[in-house]
GROMACS .gro file of C-alpha atoms in nm:
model
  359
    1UNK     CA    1   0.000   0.000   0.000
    2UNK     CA    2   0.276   0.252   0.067
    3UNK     CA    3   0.471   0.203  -0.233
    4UNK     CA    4   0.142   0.254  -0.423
    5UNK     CA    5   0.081   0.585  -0.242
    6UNK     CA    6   0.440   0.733  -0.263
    7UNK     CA    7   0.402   0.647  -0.656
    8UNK     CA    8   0.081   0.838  -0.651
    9UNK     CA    9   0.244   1.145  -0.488
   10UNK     CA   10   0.551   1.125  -0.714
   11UNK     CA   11   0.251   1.166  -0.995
   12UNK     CA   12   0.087   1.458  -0.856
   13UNK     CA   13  -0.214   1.291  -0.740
   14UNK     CA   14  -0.440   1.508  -0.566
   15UNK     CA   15  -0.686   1.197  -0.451
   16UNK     CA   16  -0.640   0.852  -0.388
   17UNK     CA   17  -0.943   0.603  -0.380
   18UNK     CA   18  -0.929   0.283  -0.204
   19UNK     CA   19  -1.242   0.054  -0.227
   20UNK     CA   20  -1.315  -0.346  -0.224
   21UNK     CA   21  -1.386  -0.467  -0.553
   22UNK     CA   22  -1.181  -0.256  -0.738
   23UNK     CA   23  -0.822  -0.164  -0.837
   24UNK     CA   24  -0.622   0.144  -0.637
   25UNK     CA   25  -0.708   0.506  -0.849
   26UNK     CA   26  -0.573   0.806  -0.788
   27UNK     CA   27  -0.697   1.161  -0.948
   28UNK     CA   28  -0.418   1.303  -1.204
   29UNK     CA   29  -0.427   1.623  -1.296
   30UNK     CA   30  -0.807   1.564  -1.291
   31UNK     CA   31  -0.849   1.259  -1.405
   32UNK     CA   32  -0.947   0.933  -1.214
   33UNK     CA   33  -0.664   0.673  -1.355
   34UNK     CA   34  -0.595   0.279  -1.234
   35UNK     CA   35  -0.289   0.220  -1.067
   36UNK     CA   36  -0.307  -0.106  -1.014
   37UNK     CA   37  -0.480  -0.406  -1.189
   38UNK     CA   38  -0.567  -0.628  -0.872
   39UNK     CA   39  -0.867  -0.529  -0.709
   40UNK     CA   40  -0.892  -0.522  -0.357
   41UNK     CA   41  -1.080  -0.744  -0.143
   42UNK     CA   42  -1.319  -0.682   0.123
   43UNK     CA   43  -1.066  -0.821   0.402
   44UNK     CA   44  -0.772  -0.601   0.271
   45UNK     CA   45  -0.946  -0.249   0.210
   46UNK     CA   46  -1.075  -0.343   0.621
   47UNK     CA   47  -0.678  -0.318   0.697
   48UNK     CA   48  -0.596  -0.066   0.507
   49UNK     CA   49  -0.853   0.168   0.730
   50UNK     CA   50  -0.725   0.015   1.047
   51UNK     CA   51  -0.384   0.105   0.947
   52UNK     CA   52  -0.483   0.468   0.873
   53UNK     CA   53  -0.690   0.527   1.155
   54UNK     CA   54  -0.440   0.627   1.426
   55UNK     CA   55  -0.688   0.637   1.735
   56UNK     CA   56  -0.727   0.295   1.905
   57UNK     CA   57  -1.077   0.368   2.073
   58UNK     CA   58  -1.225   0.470   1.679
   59UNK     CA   59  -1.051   0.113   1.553
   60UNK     CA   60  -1.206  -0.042   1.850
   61UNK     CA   61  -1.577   0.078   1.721
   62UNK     CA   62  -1.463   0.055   1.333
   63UNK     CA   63  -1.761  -0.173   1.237
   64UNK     CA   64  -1.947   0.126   1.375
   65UNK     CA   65  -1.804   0.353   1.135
   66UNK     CA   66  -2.035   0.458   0.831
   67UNK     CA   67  -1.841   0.814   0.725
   68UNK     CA   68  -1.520   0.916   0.940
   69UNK     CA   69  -1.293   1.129   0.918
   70UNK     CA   70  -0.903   1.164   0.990
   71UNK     CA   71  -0.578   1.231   0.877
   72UNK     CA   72  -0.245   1.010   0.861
   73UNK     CA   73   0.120   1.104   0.754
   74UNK     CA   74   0.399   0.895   0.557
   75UNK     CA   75   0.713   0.975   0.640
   76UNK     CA   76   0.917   1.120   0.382
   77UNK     CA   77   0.591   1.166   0.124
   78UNK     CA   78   0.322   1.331   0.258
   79UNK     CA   79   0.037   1.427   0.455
   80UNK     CA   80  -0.331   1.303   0.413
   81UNK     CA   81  -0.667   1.415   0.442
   82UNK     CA   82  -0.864   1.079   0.436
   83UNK     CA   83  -1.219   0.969   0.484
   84UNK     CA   84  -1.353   0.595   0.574
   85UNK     CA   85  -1.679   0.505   0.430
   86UNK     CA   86  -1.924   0.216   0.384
   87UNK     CA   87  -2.069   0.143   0.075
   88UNK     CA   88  -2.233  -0.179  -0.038
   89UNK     CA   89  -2.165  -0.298   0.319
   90UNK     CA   90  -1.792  -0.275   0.243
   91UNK     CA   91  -1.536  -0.058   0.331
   92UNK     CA   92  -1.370   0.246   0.051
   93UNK     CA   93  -1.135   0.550   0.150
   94UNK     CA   94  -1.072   0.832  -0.014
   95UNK     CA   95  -0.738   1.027   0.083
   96UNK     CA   96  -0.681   1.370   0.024
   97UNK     CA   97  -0.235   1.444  -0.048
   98UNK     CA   98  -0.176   1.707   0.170
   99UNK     CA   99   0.236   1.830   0.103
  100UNK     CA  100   0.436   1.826   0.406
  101UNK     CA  101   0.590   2.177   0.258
  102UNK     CA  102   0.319   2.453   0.322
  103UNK     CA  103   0.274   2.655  -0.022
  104UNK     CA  104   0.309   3.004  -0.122
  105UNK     CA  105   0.082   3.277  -0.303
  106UNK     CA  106   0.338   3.275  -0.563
  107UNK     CA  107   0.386   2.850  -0.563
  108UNK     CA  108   0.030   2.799  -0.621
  109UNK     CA  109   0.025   3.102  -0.922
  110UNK     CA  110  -0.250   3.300  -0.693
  111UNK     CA  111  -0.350   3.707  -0.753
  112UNK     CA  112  -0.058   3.932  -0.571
  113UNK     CA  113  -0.368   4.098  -0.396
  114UNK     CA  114  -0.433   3.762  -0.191
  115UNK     CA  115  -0.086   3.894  -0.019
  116UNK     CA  116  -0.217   4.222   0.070
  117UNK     CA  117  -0.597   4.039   0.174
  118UNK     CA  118  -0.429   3.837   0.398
  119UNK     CA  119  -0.226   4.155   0.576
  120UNK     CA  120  -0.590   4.302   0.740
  121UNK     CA  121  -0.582   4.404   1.022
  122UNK     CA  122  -0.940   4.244   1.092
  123UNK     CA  123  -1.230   4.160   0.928
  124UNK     CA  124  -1.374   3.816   0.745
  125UNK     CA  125  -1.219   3.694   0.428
  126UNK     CA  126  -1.410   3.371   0.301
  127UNK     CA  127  -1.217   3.146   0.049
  128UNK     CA  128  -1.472   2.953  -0.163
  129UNK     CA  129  -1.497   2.670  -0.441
  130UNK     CA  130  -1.681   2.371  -0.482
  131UNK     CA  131  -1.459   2.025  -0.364
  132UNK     CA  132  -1.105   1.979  -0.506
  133UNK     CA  133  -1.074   2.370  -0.628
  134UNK     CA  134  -0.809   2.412  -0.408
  135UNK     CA  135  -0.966   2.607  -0.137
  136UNK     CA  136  -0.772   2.434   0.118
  137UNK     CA  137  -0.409   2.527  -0.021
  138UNK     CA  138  -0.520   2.880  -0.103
  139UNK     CA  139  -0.648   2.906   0.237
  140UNK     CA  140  -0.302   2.771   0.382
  141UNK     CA  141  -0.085   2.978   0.128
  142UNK     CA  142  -0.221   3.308   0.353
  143UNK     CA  143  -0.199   3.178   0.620
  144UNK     CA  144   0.164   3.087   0.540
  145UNK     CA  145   0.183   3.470   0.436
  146UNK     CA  146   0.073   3.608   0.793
  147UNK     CA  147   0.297   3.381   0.916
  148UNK     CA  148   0.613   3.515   0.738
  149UNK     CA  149   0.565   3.846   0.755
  150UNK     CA  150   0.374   3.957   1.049
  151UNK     CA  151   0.365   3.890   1.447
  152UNK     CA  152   0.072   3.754   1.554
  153UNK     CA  153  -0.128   3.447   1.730
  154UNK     CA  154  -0.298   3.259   1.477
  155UNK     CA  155  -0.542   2.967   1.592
  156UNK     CA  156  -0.678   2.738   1.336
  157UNK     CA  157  -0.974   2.491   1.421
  158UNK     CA  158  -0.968   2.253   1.142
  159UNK     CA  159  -1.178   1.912   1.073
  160UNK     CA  160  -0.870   1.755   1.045
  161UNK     CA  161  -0.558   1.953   1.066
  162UNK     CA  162  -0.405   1.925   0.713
  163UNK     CA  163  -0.123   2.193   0.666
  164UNK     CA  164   0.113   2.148   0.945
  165UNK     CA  165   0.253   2.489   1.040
  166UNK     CA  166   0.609   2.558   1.207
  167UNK     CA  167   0.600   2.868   1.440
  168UNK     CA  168   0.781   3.147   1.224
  169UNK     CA  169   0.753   3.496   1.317
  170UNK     CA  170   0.398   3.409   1.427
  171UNK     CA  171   0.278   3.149   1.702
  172UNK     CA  172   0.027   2.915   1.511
  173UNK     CA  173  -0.212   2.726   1.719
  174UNK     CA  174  -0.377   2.410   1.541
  175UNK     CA  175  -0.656   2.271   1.691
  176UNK     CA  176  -0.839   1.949   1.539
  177UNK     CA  177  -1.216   1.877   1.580
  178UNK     CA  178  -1.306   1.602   1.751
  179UNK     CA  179  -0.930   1.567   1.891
  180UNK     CA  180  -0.849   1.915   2.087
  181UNK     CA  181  -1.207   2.053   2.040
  182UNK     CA  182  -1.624   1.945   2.046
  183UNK     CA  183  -1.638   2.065   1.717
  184UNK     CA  184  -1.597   2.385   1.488
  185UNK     CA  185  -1.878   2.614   1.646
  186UNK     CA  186  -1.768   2.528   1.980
  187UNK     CA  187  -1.376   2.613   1.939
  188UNK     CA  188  -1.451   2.921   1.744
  189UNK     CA  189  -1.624   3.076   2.006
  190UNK     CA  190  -1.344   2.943   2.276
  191UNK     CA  191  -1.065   3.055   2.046
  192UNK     CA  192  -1.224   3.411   2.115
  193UNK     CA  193  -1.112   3.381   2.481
  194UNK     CA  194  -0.663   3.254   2.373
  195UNK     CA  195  -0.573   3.609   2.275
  196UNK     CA  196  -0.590   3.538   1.890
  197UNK     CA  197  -0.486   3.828   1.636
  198UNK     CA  198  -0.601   3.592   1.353
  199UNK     CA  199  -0.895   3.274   1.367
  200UNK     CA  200  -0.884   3.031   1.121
  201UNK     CA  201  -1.192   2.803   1.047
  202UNK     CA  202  -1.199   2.527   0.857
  203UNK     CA  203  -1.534   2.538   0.723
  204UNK     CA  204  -1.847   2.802   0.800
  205UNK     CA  205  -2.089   2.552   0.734
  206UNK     CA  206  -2.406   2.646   0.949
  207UNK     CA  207  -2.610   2.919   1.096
  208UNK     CA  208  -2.388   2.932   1.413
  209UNK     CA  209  -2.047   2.955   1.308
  210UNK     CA  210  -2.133   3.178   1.023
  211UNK     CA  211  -2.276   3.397   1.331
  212UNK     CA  212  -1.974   3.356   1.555
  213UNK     CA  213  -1.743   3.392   1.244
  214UNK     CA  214  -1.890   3.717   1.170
  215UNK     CA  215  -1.888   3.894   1.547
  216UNK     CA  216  -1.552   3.737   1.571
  217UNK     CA  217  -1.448   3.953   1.290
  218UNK     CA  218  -1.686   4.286   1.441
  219UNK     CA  219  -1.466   4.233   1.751
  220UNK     CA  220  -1.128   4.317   1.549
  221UNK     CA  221  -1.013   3.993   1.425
  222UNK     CA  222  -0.859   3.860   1.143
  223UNK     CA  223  -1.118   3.565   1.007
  224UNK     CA  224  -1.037   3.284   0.740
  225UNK     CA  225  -1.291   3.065   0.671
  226UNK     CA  226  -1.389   2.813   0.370
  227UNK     CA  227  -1.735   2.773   0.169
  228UNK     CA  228  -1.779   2.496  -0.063
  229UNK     CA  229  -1.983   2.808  -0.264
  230UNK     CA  230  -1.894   2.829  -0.664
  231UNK     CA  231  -1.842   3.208  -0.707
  232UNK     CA  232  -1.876   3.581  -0.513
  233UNK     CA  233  -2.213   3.629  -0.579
  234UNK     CA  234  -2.350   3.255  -0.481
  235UNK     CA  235  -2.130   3.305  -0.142
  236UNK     CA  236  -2.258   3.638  -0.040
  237UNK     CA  237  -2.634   3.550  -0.094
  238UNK     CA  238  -2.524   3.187   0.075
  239UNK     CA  239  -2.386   3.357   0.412
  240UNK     CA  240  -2.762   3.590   0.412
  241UNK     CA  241  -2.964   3.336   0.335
  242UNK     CA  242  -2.845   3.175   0.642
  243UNK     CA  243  -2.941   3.430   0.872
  244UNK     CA  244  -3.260   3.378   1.099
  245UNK     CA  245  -3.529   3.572   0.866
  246UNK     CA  246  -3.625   3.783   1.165
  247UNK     CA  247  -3.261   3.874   1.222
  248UNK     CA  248  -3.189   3.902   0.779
  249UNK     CA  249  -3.189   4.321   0.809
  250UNK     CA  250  -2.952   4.370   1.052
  251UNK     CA  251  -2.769   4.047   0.964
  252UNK     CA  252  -2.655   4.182   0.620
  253UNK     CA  253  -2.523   4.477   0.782
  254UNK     CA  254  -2.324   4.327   1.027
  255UNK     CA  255  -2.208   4.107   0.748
  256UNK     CA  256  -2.154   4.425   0.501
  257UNK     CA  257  -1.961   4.593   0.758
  258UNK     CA  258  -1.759   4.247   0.833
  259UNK     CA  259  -1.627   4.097   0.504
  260UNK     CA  260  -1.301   4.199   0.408
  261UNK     CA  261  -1.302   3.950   0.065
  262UNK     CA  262  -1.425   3.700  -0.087
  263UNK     CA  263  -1.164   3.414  -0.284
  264UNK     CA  264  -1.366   3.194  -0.490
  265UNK     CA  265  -1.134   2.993  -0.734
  266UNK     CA  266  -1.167   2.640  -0.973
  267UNK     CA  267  -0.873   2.439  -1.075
  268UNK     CA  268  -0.821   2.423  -1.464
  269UNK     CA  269  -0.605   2.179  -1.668
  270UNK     CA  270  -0.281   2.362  -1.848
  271UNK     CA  271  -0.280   2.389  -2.219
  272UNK     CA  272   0.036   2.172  -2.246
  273UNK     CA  273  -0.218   1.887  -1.991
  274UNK     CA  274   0.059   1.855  -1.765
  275UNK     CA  275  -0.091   2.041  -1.435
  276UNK     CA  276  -0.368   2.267  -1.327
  277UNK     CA  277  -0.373   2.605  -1.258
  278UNK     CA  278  -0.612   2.814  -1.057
  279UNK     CA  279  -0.890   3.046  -1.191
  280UNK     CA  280  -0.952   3.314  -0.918
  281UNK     CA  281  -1.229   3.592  -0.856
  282UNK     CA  282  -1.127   3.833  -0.575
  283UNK     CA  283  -1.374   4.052  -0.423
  284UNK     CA  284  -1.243   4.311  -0.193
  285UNK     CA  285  -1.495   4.510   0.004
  286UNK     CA  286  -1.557   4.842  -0.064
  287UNK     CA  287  -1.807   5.118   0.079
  288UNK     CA  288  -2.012   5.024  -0.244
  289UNK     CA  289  -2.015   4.678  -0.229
  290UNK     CA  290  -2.104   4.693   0.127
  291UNK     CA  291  -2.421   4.868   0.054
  292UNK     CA  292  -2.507   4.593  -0.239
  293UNK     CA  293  -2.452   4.418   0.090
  294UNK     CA  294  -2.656   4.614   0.336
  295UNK     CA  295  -2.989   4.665   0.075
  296UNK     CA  296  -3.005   4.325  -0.053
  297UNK     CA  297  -3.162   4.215  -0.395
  298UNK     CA  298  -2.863   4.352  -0.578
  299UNK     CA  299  -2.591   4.125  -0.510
  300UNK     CA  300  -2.551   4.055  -0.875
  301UNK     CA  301  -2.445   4.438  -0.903
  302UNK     CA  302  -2.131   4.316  -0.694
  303UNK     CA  303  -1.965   4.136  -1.015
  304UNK     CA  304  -1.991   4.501  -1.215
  305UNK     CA  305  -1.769   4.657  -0.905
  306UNK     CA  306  -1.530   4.408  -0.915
  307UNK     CA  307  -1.506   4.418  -1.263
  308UNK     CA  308  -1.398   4.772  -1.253
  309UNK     CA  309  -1.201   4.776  -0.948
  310UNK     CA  310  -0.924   4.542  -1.073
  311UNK     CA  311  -0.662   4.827  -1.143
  312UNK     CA  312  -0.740   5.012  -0.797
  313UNK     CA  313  -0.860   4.717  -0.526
  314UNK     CA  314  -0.711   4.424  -0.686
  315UNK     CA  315  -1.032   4.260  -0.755
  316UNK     CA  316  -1.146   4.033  -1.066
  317UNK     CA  317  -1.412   3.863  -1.185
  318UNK     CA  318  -1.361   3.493  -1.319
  319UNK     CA  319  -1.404   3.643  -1.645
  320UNK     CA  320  -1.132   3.875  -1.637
  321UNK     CA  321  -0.893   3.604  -1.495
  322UNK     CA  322  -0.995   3.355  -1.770
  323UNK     CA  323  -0.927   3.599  -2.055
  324UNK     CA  324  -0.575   3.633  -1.890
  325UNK     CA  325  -0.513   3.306  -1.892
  326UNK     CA  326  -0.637   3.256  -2.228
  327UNK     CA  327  -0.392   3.558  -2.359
  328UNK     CA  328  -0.113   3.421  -2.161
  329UNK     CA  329  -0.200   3.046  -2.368
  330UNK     CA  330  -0.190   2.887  -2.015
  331UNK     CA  331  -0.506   2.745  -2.096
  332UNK     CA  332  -0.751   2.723  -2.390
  333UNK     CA  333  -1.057   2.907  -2.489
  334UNK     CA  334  -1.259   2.573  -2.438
  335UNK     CA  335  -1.136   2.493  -2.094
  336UNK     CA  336  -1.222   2.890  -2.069
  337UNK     CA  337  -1.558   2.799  -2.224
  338UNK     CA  338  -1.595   2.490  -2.004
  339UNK     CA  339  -1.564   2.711  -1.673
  340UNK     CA  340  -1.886   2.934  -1.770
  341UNK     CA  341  -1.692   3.240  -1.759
  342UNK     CA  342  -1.649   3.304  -2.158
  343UNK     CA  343  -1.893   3.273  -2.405
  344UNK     CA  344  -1.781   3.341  -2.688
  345UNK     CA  345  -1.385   3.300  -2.823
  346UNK     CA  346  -1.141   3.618  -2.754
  347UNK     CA  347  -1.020   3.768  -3.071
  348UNK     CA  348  -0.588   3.675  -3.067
  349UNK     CA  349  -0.421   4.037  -2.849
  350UNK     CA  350  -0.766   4.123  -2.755
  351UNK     CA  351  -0.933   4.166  -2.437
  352UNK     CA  352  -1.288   4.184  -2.363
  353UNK     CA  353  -1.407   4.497  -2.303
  354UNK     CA  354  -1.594   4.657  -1.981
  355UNK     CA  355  -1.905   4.542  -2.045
  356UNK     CA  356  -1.832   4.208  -2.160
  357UNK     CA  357  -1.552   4.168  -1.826
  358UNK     CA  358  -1.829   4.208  -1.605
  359UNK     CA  359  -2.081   3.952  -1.765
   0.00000   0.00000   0.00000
């Protein structure tokens, strides 16, 4: 099993998938490919989740366990994210490769202004994209950032911990659901009382901790959080439609007045099909976005703003990034296309104009 993983690493596999019946696969630059041509049995996928489930009271009760979730190293290869689950009364796993080095802004080919996001003083910045865009590395790229060039407390509460990071000129505190906390809600609200500059959640998945997130942030912190939200607009009406309908008025001003930016990115194969490489939109607040914010119904209004304040906030719309990227032949107009940014193809040297960047 290990040589088979350390061969899936050395391929840039993002995913592994481990389930009785069928052969090893890992996800390559996208793709689901074999890696092996024996298929597991029943029996052997059973070890395999024993071996990567490192606390003895959860092996103890692993017949119990219908979706569970952990995370294992391998020395000298990596980190993992993985996830036990039953299906057709058998056991599968699916493990996440999670680099032992922590990457960069620049590493990960990620808008300079995700640099200067992640310098706030306070306020909430949401990173966003549906599974396997990424999210998770952007998220620990800034982090990474505040942790290089500023000197502060970060605590993270993550579900698990994936990015281990070493105390630089910053003291990191990572604390893991279900290990050093009840769960995400819960150790937001206690991080509030260990002196934090910056709070890191792992996911603002509910009511609550989209609540706490937000007066965490109103208080004069610095608050990361994920969404599993496509784009801007879908995460800004996501967060409000959350609110308590009695509570929706005053809830989108408190959120207006909270939200720093909003990340929302997909992962798009290179032109050359040897990697992927981001697609970003970057909203960063402004006094007009945050009334969009505070009057509601015009959220769509947001994409114009951020459309035209790419020279003098650093924001972009997915558009604008894609037509980049298209310019730049990093990718190609139909991987453009296929990303529902572009819809029609870019004339070669020319950039769409105002109008069109905003659409």
């Amino acid at each position: 099993m290990e040589k088979i993983i350390k061969a899936a690493v050395e391929r840039g596999a993002s995913d592994l998938h481990i389930k009785a019946g069928d052969v090893f696969r890992a996800r390559i630059n996208g793709k689901l490919v074999a890696l092996t041509k024996q298929r597991l049995t029943p029996d052997q996928t059973r070890a395999i989740a024993m071996k990567l489930i490192s606390s003895d009271e959860d092996r103890a009760r692993i017949e119990q366990l219908r979706d569970f979730d952990c995370s294992w190293g391998m020395p000298g290869v990596g980190r993992f994210r993985v996830n036990v689950l039953r299906q057709r009364s058998s056991f599968m796993i699916v493990m996440r490769v999670i680099p032992f080095t922590v990457p960069t802004i620049e590493s990960l080919r990620l808008p300079e202004v995700l640099g200067r996001i992640a310098e706030s003083e306070r306020g909430l910045v949401l990173v966003t994209g549906v599974s396997g865009s990424g999210k998770s590395s952007t998220m620990a790229a800034m982090i990474h950032h505040v942790n290089r060039t500023q000197h502060k407390h970060v605590v993270t509460i993550e579900n698990p911990i994936e990015f281990l990071h070493r105390d630089l000129s910053c003291s990191i505190t990572q604390r893991e659901v279900g290990v050093d906390t009840e769960s995400i809600a819960v150790g937001l609200r206690a991080a509030l009382r260990q002196d934090p500059d910056v709070v890191v959640v792992g996911e603002m998945a509910d009511a609550e901790t989209i609540d706490t997130a937000i007066k965490a942030a109103e208080t004069g912190h610095l608050v990361f959080a994920t969404m599993p939200t496509a784009d801007v607009v879908t995460t800004i009406d996501r967060v409000i439609a959350s609110l308590p309908a009695h509570e929706r008025e005053v809830g989108r001003m408190r959120f207006g007045e909270a939200l720093r930016a909003v990340v929302s990115q997909q992962l798009l194969p290179e032109k050359n099909g040897k990697a992927r490489v981001p697609a970003v939109e970057v909203m960063v607040s402004t006094p007009a976005i945050r009334d969009i914010i505070r009057d509601g119904g015009r959220t769509a209004d947001v994409l114009n703003h951020m459309a035209d304040g790419r020279k003098q906030a650093g924001s972009q719309t997915y558009r604008q990034h894609l037509e980049e990227l298209v310019q730049g032949g990093v990718i190609s107009p139909d991987s453009a296309r296929a990303a529902h940014a572009l819809t029609k193809p870019l004339a070669p040297g020319k950039r769409g104009g105002k109008h069109a960047a905003a659409g």
